[in-house]
Amino acid sequence: TLCRSDRLVGQVLGEVGTLPDIYSQIQITYFLLRRLVGVRTEGDRRGARVAGLTKNEILMVNIGSLCTGGRVVDVQGELAKIQLTNPVCTQVSEKVALSRRVGQSFRLIGWGEIRRGTIIRPQAEIHAIPTVAAN
């Protein structure tokens, strides 16, 4: 099967030169939720408050169908720089979801939009397909 054990989920396949850029680090404008979804504090009916992003914090970043880890490198106002665990093939203005570990699971804390990033240039190996001469 093509997606055996979900190892290819979120991966992008296409002809050389037709795909968006590959980023190892992204800068996003982000918006945090006021309260955590599905988590309640004792004696309070509402969810726990969402704290702001901090430098060196580990987040789960969802871009399209790809989930990858990320470390917050810098935070300035509504801008955050995130170093991704795995490079991501995406484009500027793509939406992202941000999740933080709360207890044993990750909880949605906000969303954002990619503004720019550090681009990786892949080394494409193009192999000619052998042809069989007709007799």
PDB file of C-alpha atoms in Angstrom:
ATOM      1  CA  THR A   1       0.000   0.000   0.000  1.00  0.00           C
ATOM      2  CA  LEU A   2       1.140   3.535  -0.678  1.00  0.00           C
ATOM      3  CA  CYS A   3       0.493   4.993   2.796  1.00  0.00           C
ATOM      4  CA  ARG A   4       1.523   1.972   4.841  1.00  0.00           C
ATOM      5  CA  SER A   5       1.518   2.752   8.577  1.00  0.00           C
ATOM      6  CA  ASP A   6       0.654   6.391   7.741  1.00  0.00           C
ATOM      7  CA  ARG A   7       4.321   7.177   7.041  1.00  0.00           C
ATOM      8  CA  LEU A   8       3.442   9.153   3.905  1.00  0.00           C
ATOM      9  CA  VAL A   9       0.564  11.153   5.394  1.00  0.00           C
ATOM     10  CA  GLY A  10       1.167  14.846   4.751  1.00  0.00           C
ATOM     11  CA  GLN A  11       3.921  14.254   2.189  1.00  0.00           C
ATOM     12  CA  VAL A  12       3.693  16.013  -1.178  1.00  0.00           C
ATOM     13  CA  LEU A  13       4.471  14.430  -4.541  1.00  0.00           C
ATOM     14  CA  GLY A  14       4.869  16.300  -7.814  1.00  0.00           C
ATOM     15  CA  GLU A  15       7.083  17.092 -10.765  1.00  0.00           C
ATOM     16  CA  VAL A  16      10.324  18.954 -10.125  1.00  0.00           C
ATOM     17  CA  GLY A  17       9.711  22.702 -10.282  1.00  0.00           C
ATOM     18  CA  THR A  18       5.931  22.513  -9.807  1.00  0.00           C
ATOM     19  CA  LEU A  19       5.731  22.188  -6.014  1.00  0.00           C
ATOM     20  CA  PRO A  20       5.752  24.965  -3.400  1.00  0.00           C
ATOM     21  CA  ASP A  21       8.948  25.699  -1.459  1.00  0.00           C
ATOM     22  CA  ILE A  22      10.204  23.486   1.376  1.00  0.00           C
ATOM     23  CA  TYR A  23      10.609  25.246   4.738  1.00  0.00           C
ATOM     24  CA  SER A  24      12.664  24.190   7.760  1.00  0.00           C
ATOM     25  CA  GLN A  25      11.665  27.250   9.803  1.00  0.00           C
ATOM     26  CA  ILE A  26       8.532  29.368   9.482  1.00  0.00           C
ATOM     27  CA  GLN A  27       7.499  32.782  10.729  1.00  0.00           C
ATOM     28  CA  ILE A  28       3.783  33.067  11.443  1.00  0.00           C
ATOM     29  CA  THR A  29       1.270  35.593  12.652  1.00  0.00           C
ATOM     30  CA  TYR A  30      -0.678  33.736  15.313  1.00  0.00           C
ATOM     31  CA  PHE A  31      -3.886  34.078  17.295  1.00  0.00           C
ATOM     32  CA  LEU A  32      -4.390  32.203  20.564  1.00  0.00           C
ATOM     33  CA  LEU A  33      -7.700  30.946  21.912  1.00  0.00           C
ATOM     34  CA  ARG A  34      -8.824  32.463  25.212  1.00  0.00           C
ATOM     35  CA  ARG A  35      -9.399  29.079  26.826  1.00  0.00           C
ATOM     36  CA  LEU A  36      -8.359  25.474  26.185  1.00  0.00           C
ATOM     37  CA  VAL A  37     -10.897  23.273  24.437  1.00  0.00           C
ATOM     38  CA  GLY A  38     -11.872  20.142  26.412  1.00  0.00           C
ATOM     39  CA  VAL A  39      -9.879  20.983  29.574  1.00  0.00           C
ATOM     40  CA  ARG A  40     -11.503  22.339  32.721  1.00  0.00           C
ATOM     41  CA  THR A  41      -9.963  23.691  35.873  1.00  0.00           C
ATOM     42  CA  GLU A  42     -11.273  22.562  39.254  1.00  0.00           C
ATOM     43  CA  GLY A  43     -14.348  24.468  40.387  1.00  0.00           C
ATOM     44  CA  ASP A  44     -14.606  26.331  37.082  1.00  0.00           C
ATOM     45  CA  ARG A  45     -17.100  25.480  34.357  1.00  0.00           C
ATOM     46  CA  ARG A  46     -14.998  27.146  31.693  1.00  0.00           C
ATOM     47  CA  GLY A  47     -11.758  25.788  30.256  1.00  0.00           C
ATOM     48  CA  ALA A  48      -8.305  26.685  31.508  1.00  0.00           C
ATOM     49  CA  ARG A  49      -6.772  29.892  30.144  1.00  0.00           C
ATOM     50  CA  VAL A  50      -4.243  29.685  27.306  1.00  0.00           C
ATOM     51  CA  ALA A  51      -0.860  31.162  28.231  1.00  0.00           C
ATOM     52  CA  GLY A  52       1.155  33.044  25.608  1.00  0.00           C
ATOM     53  CA  LEU A  53       3.879  31.383  23.541  1.00  0.00           C
ATOM     54  CA  THR A  54       7.319  31.263  25.153  1.00  0.00           C
ATOM     55  CA  LYS A  55      10.783  30.901  23.669  1.00  0.00           C
ATOM     56  CA  ASN A  56      12.017  27.259  23.358  1.00  0.00           C
ATOM     57  CA  GLU A  57       8.494  25.895  23.888  1.00  0.00           C
ATOM     58  CA  ILE A  58       7.647  22.705  21.971  1.00  0.00           C
ATOM     59  CA  LEU A  59       4.411  22.776  19.951  1.00  0.00           C
ATOM     60  CA  MET A  60       2.593  20.479  17.550  1.00  0.00           C
ATOM     61  CA  VAL A  61       2.131  22.304  14.235  1.00  0.00           C
ATOM     62  CA  ASN A  62      -0.491  21.157  11.704  1.00  0.00           C
ATOM     63  CA  ILE A  63       0.017  22.429   8.155  1.00  0.00           C
ATOM     64  CA  GLY A  64      -2.442  20.920   5.708  1.00  0.00           C
ATOM     65  CA  SER A  65      -2.557  17.208   6.561  1.00  0.00           C
ATOM     66  CA  LEU A  66       0.980  17.159   8.006  1.00  0.00           C
ATOM     67  CA  CYS A  67       1.556  17.120  11.773  1.00  0.00           C
ATOM     68  CA  THR A  68       5.073  17.969  12.885  1.00  0.00           C
ATOM     69  CA  GLY A  69       6.762  19.183  16.013  1.00  0.00           C
ATOM     70  CA  GLY A  70       8.183  22.649  16.294  1.00  0.00           C
ATOM     71  CA  ARG A  71      10.259  24.691  18.745  1.00  0.00           C
ATOM     72  CA  VAL A  72       9.434  28.364  19.248  1.00  0.00           C
ATOM     73  CA  VAL A  73      12.642  30.251  18.424  1.00  0.00           C
ATOM     74  CA  ASP A  74      11.384  33.819  18.843  1.00  0.00           C
ATOM     75  CA  VAL A  75       8.178  35.628  19.799  1.00  0.00           C
ATOM     76  CA  GLN A  76       7.514  39.310  19.045  1.00  0.00           C
ATOM     77  CA  GLY A  77       3.950  40.494  19.544  1.00  0.00           C
ATOM     78  CA  GLU A  78       1.741  38.493  17.187  1.00  0.00           C
ATOM     79  CA  LEU A  79       4.730  37.072  15.255  1.00  0.00           C
ATOM     80  CA  ALA A  80       6.407  33.779  16.135  1.00  0.00           C
ATOM     81  CA  LYS A  81       9.356  31.963  14.542  1.00  0.00           C
ATOM     82  CA  ILE A  82       9.097  28.172  14.725  1.00  0.00           C
ATOM     83  CA  GLN A  83      11.910  25.710  13.928  1.00  0.00           C
ATOM     84  CA  LEU A  84      10.196  22.623  12.485  1.00  0.00           C
ATOM     85  CA  THR A  85      11.199  19.050  13.366  1.00  0.00           C
ATOM     86  CA  ASN A  86      10.584  17.924   9.773  1.00  0.00           C
ATOM     87  CA  PRO A  87      10.752  20.187   6.701  1.00  0.00           C
ATOM     88  CA  VAL A  88       7.369  21.118   5.232  1.00  0.00           C
ATOM     89  CA  CYS A  89       6.389  21.673   1.588  1.00  0.00           C
ATOM     90  CA  THR A  90       3.962  24.592   1.809  1.00  0.00           C
ATOM     91  CA  GLN A  91       3.450  28.175   0.715  1.00  0.00           C
ATOM     92  CA  VAL A  92       3.209  31.630   2.246  1.00  0.00           C
ATOM     93  CA  SER A  93      -0.294  32.525   3.561  1.00  0.00           C
ATOM     94  CA  GLU A  94      -1.059  28.850   4.350  1.00  0.00           C
ATOM     95  CA  LYS A  95      -3.043  28.385   7.571  1.00  0.00           C
ATOM     96  CA  VAL A  96      -1.549  26.429  10.488  1.00  0.00           C
ATOM     97  CA  ALA A  97      -2.995  25.017  13.716  1.00  0.00           C
ATOM     98  CA  LEU A  98      -0.991  25.198  16.957  1.00  0.00           C
ATOM     99  CA  SER A  99      -1.314  22.641  19.771  1.00  0.00           C
ATOM    100  CA  ARG A 100       0.397  22.439  23.160  1.00  0.00           C
ATOM    101  CA  ARG A 101       0.942  19.386  25.351  1.00  0.00           C
ATOM    102  CA  VAL A 102      -1.468  19.452  28.293  1.00  0.00           C
ATOM    103  CA  GLY A 103      -1.117  16.384  30.495  1.00  0.00           C
ATOM    104  CA  GLN A 104      -0.830  13.343  28.233  1.00  0.00           C
ATOM    105  CA  SER A 105      -2.249  14.853  25.031  1.00  0.00           C
ATOM    106  CA  PHE A 106      -1.940  17.845  22.737  1.00  0.00           C
ATOM    107  CA  ARG A 107      -4.676  20.491  22.902  1.00  0.00           C
ATOM    108  CA  LEU A 108      -5.509  23.134  20.316  1.00  0.00           C
ATOM    109  CA  ILE A 109      -4.327  26.540  21.552  1.00  0.00           C
ATOM    110  CA  GLY A 110      -4.564  28.670  18.417  1.00  0.00           C
ATOM    111  CA  TRP A 111      -3.984  29.109  14.726  1.00  0.00           C
ATOM    112  CA  GLY A 112      -1.819  31.186  12.450  1.00  0.00           C
ATOM    113  CA  GLU A 113      -0.764  32.074   8.938  1.00  0.00           C
ATOM    114  CA  ILE A 114       2.674  31.597   7.399  1.00  0.00           C
ATOM    115  CA  ARG A 115       4.386  34.914   6.548  1.00  0.00           C
ATOM    116  CA  ARG A 116       7.884  33.755   5.512  1.00  0.00           C
ATOM    117  CA  GLY A 117      10.460  31.129   6.347  1.00  0.00           C
ATOM    118  CA  THR A 118      13.813  29.485   5.751  1.00  0.00           C
ATOM    119  CA  ILE A 119      13.705  27.681   2.403  1.00  0.00           C
ATOM    120  CA  ILE A 120      15.538  24.419   1.733  1.00  0.00           C
ATOM    121  CA  ARG A 121      16.579  23.622  -1.827  1.00  0.00           C
ATOM    122  CA  PRO A 122      16.351  19.846  -2.432  1.00  0.00           C
ATOM    123  CA  GLN A 123      18.960  18.084  -4.513  1.00  0.00           C
ATOM    124  CA  ALA A 124      16.815  16.510  -7.223  1.00  0.00           C
ATOM    125  CA  GLU A 125      18.144  13.383  -8.843  1.00  0.00           C
ATOM    126  CA  ILE A 126      16.537  12.907 -12.216  1.00  0.00           C
ATOM    127  CA  HIS A 127      16.960   9.479 -13.758  1.00  0.00           C
ATOM    128  CA  ALA A 128      16.121   8.838 -17.378  1.00  0.00           C
ATOM    129  CA  ILE A 129      13.581   6.101 -17.954  1.00  0.00           C
ATOM    130  CA  PRO A 130      15.115   3.453 -20.217  1.00  0.00           C
ATOM    131  CA  THR A 131      13.307   2.965 -23.485  1.00  0.00           C
ATOM    132  CA  VAL A 132      13.111  -0.209 -25.481  1.00  0.00           C
ATOM    133  CA  ALA A 133      13.880   0.152 -29.175  1.00  0.00           C
ATOM    134  CA  ALA A 134      11.256  -1.303 -31.485  1.00  0.00           C
ATOM    135  CA  ASN A 135      12.464  -3.996 -33.897  1.00  0.00           C
TER     136      ASN A 135
END
